[in-house]
Structure formats: C-alpha cells, structure tokens
Amino acid sequence: MGETPDRGGAGGLDRVRAGDIVSLRCASREAVVADVSPHYVSVRWPWNEVDPNSFMQWNGLRAIPRTSDAPDWRNEPFRVTSSSEPLERQDMCEVGIPEMVAYVVHVAKFSDPLDVGWLPRPRIYVSLVAHGVQISPSAEEIGFTLDPDGDEQIQAELVYRPYAFLQDGDEVADCEGRVWEYSAPWNWVAFDNGPGEFPLWPLQLICRDGGQALQAAEVVARATSSGAHGDEVAYWLESAGIVDLPKLPPPALSEGLSY
C-alpha cells in the first residue's frame, strides 16, 4: 500500500490535493447572535468583512446548524461551540470548527480573486466532504468549501493520501510493461488504449516533469513492491468512512476561471 506523507504544519490546507483525507479544526471566536430558529443560529461572522465592491451583497451573517437534524448539518463544518442555551438575539456565542475528518473532492484555483461577497476574496477553494458521508451521484451541491488563505485560520493535517508517492502527470510502466499516466487521486490513462482501468503493481516510474527522477523512481518501486491498486482504494474507503468510490470533478475544473 502507498505511503502516507508527513503531516502538514500550521495551516496545511494549501497543500492538499483531490482525494486527501484530512483532519480539520478552527479555534473558536466570539460572535454576536443575529437570529435563532429551531435548527439554526445566525451570527454576525467574526472573521470576514463585507466586500464593498462585491456584486453579491453579503449581509455579514452566516447561519450555523444547531441540531443534527438540520438539512445541511453534515455540509457545514462550523459549529456554535459555546454551551450557553437558550440563545437569543444579541447574545454572545463562540463559533469554530471542532476537530473533524473530511476528504477533499476538489481544489479550484482562480486566476483572479473570486467575488463571494466578503474580504479577502479567495484565490483557492478547497471542496471537502465530511467523514462517513457518501456523495450521491445526483447531488447538485457537495459538502463544503474552505479558503486556505482565509481569515478563519483553519488548521489541517493530512491523515491519508492515496498514491502519495506519485504526482499528477507521472508516467509509469506496470508489471506487464504497459505505460500509464497518473492523475490524483486514483485516475489512470493507458497509453495503448488497451483494456483495464489501472496498472498492475509493481510500478516503475519512467517520467516525471518531462524527465527521469531516479530518487522518486526508487520510492515508487519500494511503495509498490507489494500490494495492488485495489489495496490503495480499499484503505482510502476505510479511512473516508464510505463504501463506494466517489466520482470526483476533474482537476482542471474551475482552474484559471475568474468571476
């Protein structure tokens, strides 16, 4: 089975790629309660400022689910972390992300900062799904998005990365001599357009970034000396807490876009 890379340091969310399983947390900050309903607490968001030049006209508020039967409970990582109940308008509460595990489904990069209604405008959005949540093929909205450079100062640590020993665009030869191109997290394209969806281990790295990489080739050979593609997938599913591989957006989606 593939190797697990070192855990990220402070922040860490800016170094993830699709398929990464990460632990997340964000230290709580005081916020003013703007409204309360049976399932939600609306707070004046304590991290971001309203963007005066935005077309989105954000009002500075964010609704946080307060009960597990709220429709988007699993799609919102932030929680009201203070224990004072019942909450009323103008009360003070604390909002943050208690430690949780999620898997990365997409990393979108924008050539111009994205107009979302608040400052700072994000240049990168990381889309994640909470541990144990299976993506529905018909889902129009998937999980939640976080800005690695946002004011929330979210801490992320890598739990597991499938095919950690490979990079996008790596070309490998499998044990049958067939050549494949890899893209994260578990996507393969055979150069001969032959049968099969993935190479058979062990693998030999033959090209990285347009040339040879002898040290990296040794790492790949060692990591794939035993096991198989199926083991890599099975361990990922176990770590993500789901039973079926999700169909993740292609890496190029949203990259280079501006709004």
PDB file of N, CA and C in Angstrom, residues 1-9 12 15-23 156-167 182 219 223 232 235-236 239:
ATOM      1  N   MET A   1       0.841  -1.190   0.000  1.00  0.00           N
ATOM      2  CA  MET A   1       0.000   0.000   0.000  1.00  0.00           C
ATOM      3  C   MET A   1       0.876   1.238   0.000  1.00  0.00           C
ATOM      4  N   GLY A   2       0.348   2.335  -0.536  1.00  0.00           N
ATOM      5  CA  GLY A   2       1.124   3.558  -0.657  1.00  0.00           C
ATOM      6  C   GLY A   2       1.497   4.153   0.677  1.00  0.00           C
ATOM      7  N   GLU A   3       2.491   5.028   0.628  1.00  0.00           N
ATOM      8  CA  GLU A   3       2.986   5.658   1.833  1.00  0.00           C
ATOM      9  C   GLU A   3       2.124   6.862   2.189  1.00  0.00           C
ATOM     10  N   THR A   4       2.121   7.210   3.485  1.00  0.00           N
ATOM     11  CA  THR A   4       1.442   8.403   3.950  1.00  0.00           C
ATOM     12  C   THR A   4       2.469   9.488   4.161  1.00  0.00           C
ATOM     13  N   PRO A   5       2.307  10.663   3.516  1.00  0.00           N
ATOM     14  CA  PRO A   5       3.304  11.715   3.650  1.00  0.00           C
ATOM     15  C   PRO A   5       3.286  12.322   5.044  1.00  0.00           C
ATOM     16  N   ASP A   6       4.287  13.170   5.318  1.00  0.00           N
ATOM     17  CA  ASP A   6       4.330  13.854   6.596  1.00  0.00           C
ATOM     18  C   ASP A   6       3.110  14.744   6.753  1.00  0.00           C
ATOM     19  N   ARG A   7       2.674  14.917   8.009  1.00  0.00           N
ATOM     20  CA  ARG A   7       1.566  15.798   8.286  1.00  0.00           C
ATOM     21  C   ARG A   7       1.980  17.242   8.020  1.00  0.00           C
ATOM     22  N   GLY A   8       1.008  18.043   7.566  1.00  0.00           N
ATOM     23  CA  GLY A   8       1.274  19.449   7.305  1.00  0.00           C
ATOM     24  C   GLY A   8       1.481  20.218   8.593  1.00  0.00           C
ATOM     25  N   GLY A   9       2.105  21.354   8.486  1.00  0.00           N
ATOM     26  CA  GLY A   9       2.312  22.206   9.647  1.00  0.00           C
ATOM     27  C   GLY A   9       1.127  23.126   9.833  1.00  0.00           C
ATOM     28  N   GLY A  12      -1.812  24.181   6.365  1.00  0.00           N
ATOM     29  CA  GLY A  12      -1.774  22.873   5.727  1.00  0.00           C
ATOM     30  C   GLY A  12      -2.795  22.685   4.630  1.00  0.00           C
ATOM     31  N   ARG A  15      -1.872  22.812   0.841  1.00  0.00           N
ATOM     32  CA  ARG A  15      -1.032  21.778   0.229  1.00  0.00           C
ATOM     33  C   ARG A  15      -1.797  20.501  -0.090  1.00  0.00           C
ATOM     34  N   VAL A  16      -3.111  20.528  -0.002  1.00  0.00           N
ATOM     35  CA  VAL A  16      -3.887  19.315  -0.245  1.00  0.00           C
ATOM     36  C   VAL A  16      -4.151  19.139  -1.734  1.00  0.00           C
ATOM     37  N   ARG A  17      -4.545  17.912  -2.097  1.00  0.00           N
ATOM     38  CA  ARG A  17      -4.978  17.624  -3.455  1.00  0.00           C
ATOM     39  C   ARG A  17      -6.211  16.725  -3.364  1.00  0.00           C
ATOM     40  N   ALA A  18      -6.896  16.553  -4.491  1.00  0.00           N
ATOM     41  CA  ALA A  18      -8.101  15.728  -4.512  1.00  0.00           C
ATOM     42  C   ALA A  18      -7.792  14.339  -3.979  1.00  0.00           C
ATOM     43  N   GLY A  19      -8.672  13.831  -3.125  1.00  0.00           N
ATOM     44  CA  GLY A  19      -8.507  12.511  -2.545  1.00  0.00           C
ATOM     45  C   GLY A  19      -7.876  12.519  -1.174  1.00  0.00           C
ATOM     46  N   ASP A  20      -7.234  13.601  -0.794  1.00  0.00           N
ATOM     47  CA  ASP A  20      -6.623  13.670   0.529  1.00  0.00           C
ATOM     48  C   ASP A  20      -7.691  13.557   1.618  1.00  0.00           C
ATOM     49  N   ILE A  21      -7.368  12.822   2.657  1.00  0.00           N
ATOM     50  CA  ILE A  21      -8.212  12.778   3.850  1.00  0.00           C
ATOM     51  C   ILE A  21      -7.488  13.579   4.914  1.00  0.00           C
ATOM     52  N   VAL A  22      -8.185  14.557   5.488  1.00  0.00           N
ATOM     53  CA  VAL A  22      -7.550  15.493   6.408  1.00  0.00           C
ATOM     54  C   VAL A  22      -8.370  15.634   7.684  1.00  0.00           C
ATOM     55  N   SER A  23      -7.685  15.978   8.751  1.00  0.00           N
ATOM     56  CA  SER A  23      -8.373  16.419   9.961  1.00  0.00           C
ATOM     57  C   SER A  23      -8.382  17.940   9.954  1.00  0.00           C
ATOM     58  N   ALA A 156      -5.220  22.225   9.192  1.00  0.00           N
ATOM     59  CA  ALA A 156      -5.480  20.954   8.516  1.00  0.00           C
ATOM     60  C   ALA A 156      -4.253  20.065   8.628  1.00  0.00           C
ATOM     61  N   GLU A 157      -4.472  18.801   8.933  1.00  0.00           N
ATOM     62  CA  GLU A 157      -3.394  17.820   8.976  1.00  0.00           C
ATOM     63  C   GLU A 157      -3.771  16.639   8.094  1.00  0.00           C
ATOM     64  N   LEU A 158      -2.802  16.181   7.321  1.00  0.00           N
ATOM     65  CA  LEU A 158      -3.042  15.080   6.403  1.00  0.00           C
ATOM     66  C   LEU A 158      -3.161  13.768   7.172  1.00  0.00           C
ATOM     67  N   VAL A 159      -4.255  13.058   6.940  1.00  0.00           N
ATOM     68  CA  VAL A 159      -4.473  11.738   7.536  1.00  0.00           C
ATOM     69  C   VAL A 159      -4.030  10.650   6.573  1.00  0.00           C
ATOM     70  N   TYR A 160      -4.419  10.781   5.303  1.00  0.00           N
ATOM     71  CA  TYR A 160      -4.033   9.774   4.306  1.00  0.00           C
ATOM     72  C   TYR A 160      -4.127  10.386   2.913  1.00  0.00           C
ATOM     73  N   ARG A 161      -3.181  10.034   2.063  1.00  0.00           N
ATOM     74  CA  ARG A 161      -3.189  10.459   0.657  1.00  0.00           C
ATOM     75  C   ARG A 161      -3.009   9.229  -0.212  1.00  0.00           C
ATOM     76  N   PRO A 162      -4.013   8.883  -1.036  1.00  0.00           N
ATOM     77  CA  PRO A 162      -3.834   7.751  -1.944  1.00  0.00           C
ATOM     78  C   PRO A 162      -2.759   8.054  -2.990  1.00  0.00           C
ATOM     79  N   TYR A 163      -1.970   7.052  -3.285  1.00  0.00           N
ATOM     80  CA  TYR A 163      -0.858   7.200  -4.234  1.00  0.00           C
ATOM     81  C   TYR A 163       0.018   8.401  -3.862  1.00  0.00           C
ATOM     82  N   ALA A 164       0.381   8.475  -2.581  1.00  0.00           N
ATOM     83  CA  ALA A 164       1.188   9.595  -2.095  1.00  0.00           C
ATOM     84  C   ALA A 164       2.541   9.680  -2.784  1.00  0.00           C
ATOM     85  N   PHE A 165       2.998   8.576  -3.341  1.00  0.00           N
ATOM     86  CA  PHE A 165       4.320   8.520  -3.967  1.00  0.00           C
ATOM     87  C   PHE A 165       4.296   8.964  -5.426  1.00  0.00           C
ATOM     88  N   LEU A 166       3.134   9.369  -5.932  1.00  0.00           N
ATOM     89  CA  LEU A 166       3.012   9.811  -7.319  1.00  0.00           C
ATOM     90  C   LEU A 166       2.512  11.250  -7.387  1.00  0.00           C
ATOM     91  N   GLN A 167       2.820  11.909  -8.503  1.00  0.00           N
ATOM     92  CA  GLN A 167       2.355  13.258  -8.780  1.00  0.00           C
ATOM     93  C   GLN A 167       1.546  13.262 -10.071  1.00  0.00           C
ATOM     94  N   TYR A 182      -0.674   8.977 -14.649  1.00  0.00           N
ATOM     95  CA  TYR A 182      -1.431   9.091 -13.397  1.00  0.00           C
ATOM     96  C   TYR A 182      -1.940  10.512 -13.176  1.00  0.00           C
ATOM     97  N   VAL A 219      11.436   5.412  -4.769  1.00  0.00           N
ATOM     98  CA  VAL A 219      10.313   5.492  -3.828  1.00  0.00           C
ATOM     99  C   VAL A 219       9.104   4.759  -4.388  1.00  0.00           C
ATOM    100  N   ALA A 223       7.330   1.465  -2.799  1.00  0.00           N
ATOM    101  CA  ALA A 223       5.943   1.558  -2.344  1.00  0.00           C
ATOM    102  C   ALA A 223       5.040   0.539  -3.017  1.00  0.00           C
ATOM    103  N   GLU A 232      -4.940   0.156  -2.321  1.00  0.00           N
ATOM    104  CA  GLU A 232      -4.891   1.610  -2.157  1.00  0.00           C
ATOM    105  C   GLU A 232      -6.304   2.175  -2.030  1.00  0.00           C
ATOM    106  N   TYR A 235      -8.095   0.980   1.371  1.00  0.00           N
ATOM    107  CA  TYR A 235      -7.656   1.709   2.558  1.00  0.00           C
ATOM    108  C   TYR A 235      -8.226   3.113   2.564  1.00  0.00           C
ATOM    109  N   TRP A 236      -8.322   3.730   1.381  1.00  0.00           N
ATOM    110  CA  TRP A 236      -8.910   5.067   1.299  1.00  0.00           C
ATOM    111  C   TRP A 236     -10.383   5.026   1.721  1.00  0.00           C
ATOM    112  N   SER A 239     -10.653   4.741   5.407  1.00  0.00           N
ATOM    113  CA  SER A 239     -10.265   5.985   6.073  1.00  0.00           C
ATOM    114  C   SER A 239     -11.307   7.076   5.892  1.00  0.00           C
TER     115      SER A 239
END
